[in-house]
CSV table of C-alpha atoms in Angstrom, one decimal:
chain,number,residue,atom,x,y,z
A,1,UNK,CA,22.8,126.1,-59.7
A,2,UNK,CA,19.8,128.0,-59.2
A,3,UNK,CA,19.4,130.5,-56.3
A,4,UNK,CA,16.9,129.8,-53.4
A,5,UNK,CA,14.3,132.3,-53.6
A,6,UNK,CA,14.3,134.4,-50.0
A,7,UNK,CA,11.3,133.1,-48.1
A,8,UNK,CA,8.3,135.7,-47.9
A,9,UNK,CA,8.7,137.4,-44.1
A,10,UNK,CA,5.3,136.5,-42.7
A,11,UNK,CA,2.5,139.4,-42.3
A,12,UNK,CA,3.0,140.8,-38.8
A,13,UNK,CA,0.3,143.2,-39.4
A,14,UNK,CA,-2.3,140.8,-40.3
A,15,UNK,CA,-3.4,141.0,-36.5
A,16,UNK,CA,-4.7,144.4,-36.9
A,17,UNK,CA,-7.4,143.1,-39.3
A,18,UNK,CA,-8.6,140.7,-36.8
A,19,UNK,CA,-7.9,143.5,-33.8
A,20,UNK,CA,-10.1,146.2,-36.0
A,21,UNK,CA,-13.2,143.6,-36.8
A,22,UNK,CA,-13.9,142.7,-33.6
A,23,UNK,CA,-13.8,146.7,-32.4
A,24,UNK,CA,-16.4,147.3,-35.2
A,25,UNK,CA,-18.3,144.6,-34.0
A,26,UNK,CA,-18.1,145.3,-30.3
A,27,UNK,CA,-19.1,149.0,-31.1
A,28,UNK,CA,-22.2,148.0,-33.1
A,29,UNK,CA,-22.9,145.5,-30.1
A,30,UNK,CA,-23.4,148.6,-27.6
A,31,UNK,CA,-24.8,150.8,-30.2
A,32,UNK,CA,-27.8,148.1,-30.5
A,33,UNK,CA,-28.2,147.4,-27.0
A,34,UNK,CA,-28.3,150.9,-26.3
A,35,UNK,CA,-30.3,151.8,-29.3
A,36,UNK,CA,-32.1,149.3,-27.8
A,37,UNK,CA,-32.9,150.4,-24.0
A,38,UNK,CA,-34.3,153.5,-25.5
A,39,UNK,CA,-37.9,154.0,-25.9
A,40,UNK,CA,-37.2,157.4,-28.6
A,41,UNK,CA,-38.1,155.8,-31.5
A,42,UNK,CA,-36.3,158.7,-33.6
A,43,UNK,CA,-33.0,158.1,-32.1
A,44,UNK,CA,-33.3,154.2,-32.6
A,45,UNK,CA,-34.4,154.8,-36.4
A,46,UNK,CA,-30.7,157.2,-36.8
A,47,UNK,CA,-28.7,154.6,-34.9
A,48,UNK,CA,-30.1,151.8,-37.0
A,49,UNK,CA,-29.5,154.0,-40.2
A,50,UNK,CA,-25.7,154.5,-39.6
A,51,UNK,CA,-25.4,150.6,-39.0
A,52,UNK,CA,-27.0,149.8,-42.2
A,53,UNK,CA,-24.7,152.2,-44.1
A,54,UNK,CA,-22.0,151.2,-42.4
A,55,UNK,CA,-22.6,147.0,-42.9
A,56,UNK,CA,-24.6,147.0,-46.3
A,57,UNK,CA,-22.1,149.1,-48.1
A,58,UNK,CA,-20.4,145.8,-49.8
A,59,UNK,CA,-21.4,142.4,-50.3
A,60,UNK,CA,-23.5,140.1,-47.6
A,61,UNK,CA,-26.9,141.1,-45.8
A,62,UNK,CA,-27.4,143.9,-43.7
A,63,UNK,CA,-27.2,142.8,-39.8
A,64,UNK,CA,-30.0,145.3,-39.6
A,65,UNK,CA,-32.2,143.4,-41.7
A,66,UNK,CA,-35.8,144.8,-42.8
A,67,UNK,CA,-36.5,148.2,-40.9
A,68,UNK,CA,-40.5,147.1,-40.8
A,69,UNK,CA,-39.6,144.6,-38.3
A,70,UNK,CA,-38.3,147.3,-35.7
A,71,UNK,CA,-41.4,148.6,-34.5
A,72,UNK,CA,-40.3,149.5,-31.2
A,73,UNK,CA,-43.2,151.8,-30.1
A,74,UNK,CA,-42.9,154.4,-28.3
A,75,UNK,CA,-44.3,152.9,-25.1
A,76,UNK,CA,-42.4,154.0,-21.8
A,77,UNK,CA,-43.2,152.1,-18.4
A,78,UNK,CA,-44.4,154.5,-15.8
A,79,UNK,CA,-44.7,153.5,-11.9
A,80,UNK,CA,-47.8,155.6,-10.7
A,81,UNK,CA,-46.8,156.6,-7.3
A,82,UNK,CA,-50.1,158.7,-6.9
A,83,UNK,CA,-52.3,155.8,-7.6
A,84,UNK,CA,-50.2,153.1,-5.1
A,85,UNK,CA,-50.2,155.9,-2.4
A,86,UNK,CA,-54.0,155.8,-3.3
A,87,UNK,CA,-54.7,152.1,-3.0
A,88,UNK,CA,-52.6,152.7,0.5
A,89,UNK,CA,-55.2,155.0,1.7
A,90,UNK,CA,-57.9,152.7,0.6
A,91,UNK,CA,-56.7,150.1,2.7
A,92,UNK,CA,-56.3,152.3,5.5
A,93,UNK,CA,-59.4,153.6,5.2
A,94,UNK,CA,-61.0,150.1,5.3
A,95,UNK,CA,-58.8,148.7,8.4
A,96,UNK,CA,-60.6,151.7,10.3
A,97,UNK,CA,-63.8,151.6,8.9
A,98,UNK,CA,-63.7,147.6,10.1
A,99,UNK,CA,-61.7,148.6,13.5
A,100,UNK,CA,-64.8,151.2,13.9
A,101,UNK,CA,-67.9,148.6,13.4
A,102,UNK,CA,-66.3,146.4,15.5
A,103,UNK,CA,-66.2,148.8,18.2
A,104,UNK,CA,-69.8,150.7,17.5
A,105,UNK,CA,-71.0,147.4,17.4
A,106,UNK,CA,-70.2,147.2,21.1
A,107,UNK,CA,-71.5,150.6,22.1
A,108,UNK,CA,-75.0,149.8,20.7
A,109,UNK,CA,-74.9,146.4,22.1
A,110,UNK,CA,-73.9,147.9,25.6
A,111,UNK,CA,-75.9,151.0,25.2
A,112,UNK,CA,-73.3,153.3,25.9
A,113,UNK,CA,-74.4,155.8,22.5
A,114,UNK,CA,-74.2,158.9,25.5
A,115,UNK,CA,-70.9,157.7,26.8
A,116,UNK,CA,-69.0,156.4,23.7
A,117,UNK,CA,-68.5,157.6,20.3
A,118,UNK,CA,-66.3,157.2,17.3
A,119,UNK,CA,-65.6,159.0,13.9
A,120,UNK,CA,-63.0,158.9,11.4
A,121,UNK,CA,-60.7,161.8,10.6
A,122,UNK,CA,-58.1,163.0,8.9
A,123,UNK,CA,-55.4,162.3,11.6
A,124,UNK,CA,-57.4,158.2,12.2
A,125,UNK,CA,-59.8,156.9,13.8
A,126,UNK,CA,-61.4,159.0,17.0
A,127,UNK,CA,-62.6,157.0,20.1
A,128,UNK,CA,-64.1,159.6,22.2
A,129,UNK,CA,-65.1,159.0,26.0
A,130,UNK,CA,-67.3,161.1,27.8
A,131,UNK,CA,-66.2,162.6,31.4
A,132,UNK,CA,-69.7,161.9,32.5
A,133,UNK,CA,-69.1,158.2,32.8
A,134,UNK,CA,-66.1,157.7,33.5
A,135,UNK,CA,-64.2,160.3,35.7
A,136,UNK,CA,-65.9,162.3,38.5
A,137,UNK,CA,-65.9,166.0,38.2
A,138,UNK,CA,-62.3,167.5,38.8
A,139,UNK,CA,-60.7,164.1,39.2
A,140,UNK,CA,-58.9,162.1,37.0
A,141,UNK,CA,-59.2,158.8,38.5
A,142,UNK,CA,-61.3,156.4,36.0
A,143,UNK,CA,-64.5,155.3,37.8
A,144,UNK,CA,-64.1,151.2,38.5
A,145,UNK,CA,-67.4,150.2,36.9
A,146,UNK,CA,-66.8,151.9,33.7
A,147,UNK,CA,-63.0,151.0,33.0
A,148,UNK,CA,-63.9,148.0,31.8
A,149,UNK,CA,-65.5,149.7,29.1
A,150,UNK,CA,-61.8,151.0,27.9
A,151,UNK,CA,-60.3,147.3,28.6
A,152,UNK,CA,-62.8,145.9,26.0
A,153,UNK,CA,-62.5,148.9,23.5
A,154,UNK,CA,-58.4,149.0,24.1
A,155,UNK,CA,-58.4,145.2,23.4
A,156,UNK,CA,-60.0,145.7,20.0
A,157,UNK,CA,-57.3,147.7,18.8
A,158,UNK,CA,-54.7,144.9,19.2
A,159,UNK,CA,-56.4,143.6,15.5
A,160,UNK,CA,-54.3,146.0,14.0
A,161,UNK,CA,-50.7,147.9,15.0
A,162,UNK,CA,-51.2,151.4,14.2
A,163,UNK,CA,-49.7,153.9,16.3
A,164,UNK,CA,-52.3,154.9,19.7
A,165,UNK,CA,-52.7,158.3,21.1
A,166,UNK,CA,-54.8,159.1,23.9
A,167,UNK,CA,-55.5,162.8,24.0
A,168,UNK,CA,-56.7,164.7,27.5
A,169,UNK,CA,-59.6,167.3,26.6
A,170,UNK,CA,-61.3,169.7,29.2
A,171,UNK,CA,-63.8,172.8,28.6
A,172,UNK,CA,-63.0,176.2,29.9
A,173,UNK,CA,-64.2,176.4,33.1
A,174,UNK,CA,-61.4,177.1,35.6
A,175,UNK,CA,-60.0,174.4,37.9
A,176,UNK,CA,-58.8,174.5,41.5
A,177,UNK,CA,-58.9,171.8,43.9
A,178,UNK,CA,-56.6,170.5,46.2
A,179,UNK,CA,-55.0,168.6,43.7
A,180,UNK,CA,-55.4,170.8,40.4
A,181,UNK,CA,-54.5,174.1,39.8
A,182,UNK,CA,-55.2,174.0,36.2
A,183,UNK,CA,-57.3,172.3,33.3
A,184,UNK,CA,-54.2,171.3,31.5
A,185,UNK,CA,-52.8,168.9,34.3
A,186,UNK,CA,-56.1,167.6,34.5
A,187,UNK,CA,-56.6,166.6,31.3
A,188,UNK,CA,-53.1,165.2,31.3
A,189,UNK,CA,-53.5,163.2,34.3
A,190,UNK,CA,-56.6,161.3,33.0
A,191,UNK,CA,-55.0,160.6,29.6
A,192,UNK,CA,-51.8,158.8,31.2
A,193,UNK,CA,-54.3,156.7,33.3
A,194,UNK,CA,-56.3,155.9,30.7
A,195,UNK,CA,-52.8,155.2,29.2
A,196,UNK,CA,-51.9,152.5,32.0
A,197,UNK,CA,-54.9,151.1,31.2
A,198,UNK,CA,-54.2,150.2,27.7
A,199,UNK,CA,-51.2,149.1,28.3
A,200,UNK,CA,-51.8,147.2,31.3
A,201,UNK,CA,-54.8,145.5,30.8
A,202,UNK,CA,-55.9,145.8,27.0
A,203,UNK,CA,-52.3,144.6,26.5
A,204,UNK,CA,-51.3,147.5,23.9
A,205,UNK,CA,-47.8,147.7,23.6
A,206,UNK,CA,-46.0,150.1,25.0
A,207,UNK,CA,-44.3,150.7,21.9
A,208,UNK,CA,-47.6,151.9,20.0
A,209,UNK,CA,-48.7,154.3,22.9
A,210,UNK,CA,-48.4,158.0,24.4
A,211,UNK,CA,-50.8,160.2,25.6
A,212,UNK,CA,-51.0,163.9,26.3
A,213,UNK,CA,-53.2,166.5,27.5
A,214,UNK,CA,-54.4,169.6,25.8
A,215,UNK,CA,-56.8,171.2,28.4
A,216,UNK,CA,-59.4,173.2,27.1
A,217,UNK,CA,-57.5,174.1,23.9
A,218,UNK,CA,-59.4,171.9,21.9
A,219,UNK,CA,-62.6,172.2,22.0
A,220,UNK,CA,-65.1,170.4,19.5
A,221,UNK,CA,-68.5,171.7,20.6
A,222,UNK,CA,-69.5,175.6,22.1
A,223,UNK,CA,-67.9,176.1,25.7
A,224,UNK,CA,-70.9,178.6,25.8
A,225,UNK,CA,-73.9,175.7,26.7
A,226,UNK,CA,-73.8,172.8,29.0
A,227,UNK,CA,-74.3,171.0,26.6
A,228,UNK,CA,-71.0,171.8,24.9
A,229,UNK,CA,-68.7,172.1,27.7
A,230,UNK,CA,-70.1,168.2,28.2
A,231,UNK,CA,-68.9,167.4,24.8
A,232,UNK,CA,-65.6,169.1,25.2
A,233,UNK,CA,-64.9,167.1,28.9
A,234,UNK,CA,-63.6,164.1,27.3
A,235,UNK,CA,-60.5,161.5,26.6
A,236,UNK,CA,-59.6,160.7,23.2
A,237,UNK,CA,-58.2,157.8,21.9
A,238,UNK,CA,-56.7,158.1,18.1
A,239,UNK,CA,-56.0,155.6,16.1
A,240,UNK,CA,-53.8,156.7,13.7
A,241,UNK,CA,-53.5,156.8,10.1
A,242,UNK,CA,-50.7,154.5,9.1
A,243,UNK,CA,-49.5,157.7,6.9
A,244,UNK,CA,-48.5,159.5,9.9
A,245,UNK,CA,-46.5,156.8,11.6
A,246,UNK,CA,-43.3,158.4,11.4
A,247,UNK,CA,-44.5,161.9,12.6
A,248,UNK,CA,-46.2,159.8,15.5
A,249,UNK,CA,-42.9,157.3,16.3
A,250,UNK,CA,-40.3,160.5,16.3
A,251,UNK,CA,-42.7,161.8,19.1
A,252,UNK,CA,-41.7,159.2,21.5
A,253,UNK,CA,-43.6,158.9,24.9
């Protein structure tokens, strides 16, 4: 009687074929894809080298396939931050300009070129308010039949929400009244009422306004003429440049 032949144990170690395929393949996976997400074209060309040595050694096709056909240029995607912060300013610069016909549109139609003007600056746009018109020497209440003027003028400003300062300006002559000692409380007076009267009646919000008043520290004509010193008695009212809204918000009120 013949003898069974012992039964062949089965492979146990036949797993580690399967196990050591799929690493090679998961490691050529994220080679390529990082190979891939690089824009060098040298280091792509020595990644894609060692996978076709490393696949095309034996029998089959190389997964690489025909190096002519990876042409990844050199090509990397830039995000020019100078030229968006330029098309900013550009659209700034053309909400004032508009903001600014609109209002020396009203100054012709009104006549008030002696009393009224307006330029754009650095800082935004400058509505400047002669003391002439519309405060009486050494006072700093607004004169009743020109404060309507500001209403109008304050109510244009409500096409757009840039921050508003309105800025108190005197010349250099010394001040002292019964209610002044100074130029600087002076010019800080009429800027808060000019203030109230943004906010109250050109329905500015609070939120976008303050005012302050700089005396005769700011000149922007020659204190030395009359001329001058009537050019330098004045109340500002800036507009601001969008690009200084967050200098202008931490000031606060």
């Amino acid at each position: 009687m013949k003898k069974k032949k012992p039964e062949k144990e089965p492979n146990s170690e036949r797993w580690l074929l399967t196990y050591s395929d799929l690493v090679t393949l998961l490691m050529a996976f994220f080679i390529v894809m990082y190979a891939s997400s690089s824009v060098n074209q040298t280091k792509f060309n020595q990644v894609a080298q060692a996978l076709k040595q490393g696949f095309n050694s034996g029998q089959g096709k190389s997964i690489i396939g025909n190096q002519d056909a990876l042409d990844i240029k050199d090509k990397p995607v830039y995000i020019d931050a100078q030229s968006a912060q330029q098309k900013n300013d550009k659209l700034e610069q053309n909400t004032l300009d508009s903001v600014k016909k609109l209002i020396d549109n009203y100054i012709k139609q009104n006549n008030l070129q002696g009393s009224v003007g307006t330029q754009i600056e650095e800082r935004g746009l400058v509505i400047s308010f002669q003391e002439a018109s519309f405060f009486d020497s050494g006072k700093s209440d607004i004169k009743p039949e020109f404060a309507n003027r500001i209403v109008t003028i304050g109510s244009m400003l409500n096409t757009i929400d840039n921050y508003v300062r309105v800025e108190g300006n005197t010349d250099n002559v010394p001040i002292k009244n019964s209610q002044y000692t100074d130029n600087l409380a002076l010019s800080c007076d009429r800027a808060a009422n000019v203030e109230r009267l943004l906010e109250g009646q050109s329905h500015v919000s609070a939120l976008r306004l303050s005012a302050t008043g700089y005396g005769e520290n700011r000149p922007v004509a020659d204190n030395n003429t009359d001329a001058g010193r009537a050019r330098n008695r004045r109340v500002d009212i800036v507009v601001i440049d969008s690009k200084y809204s967050a200098t202008e918000s931490n000031n606060g009120k």
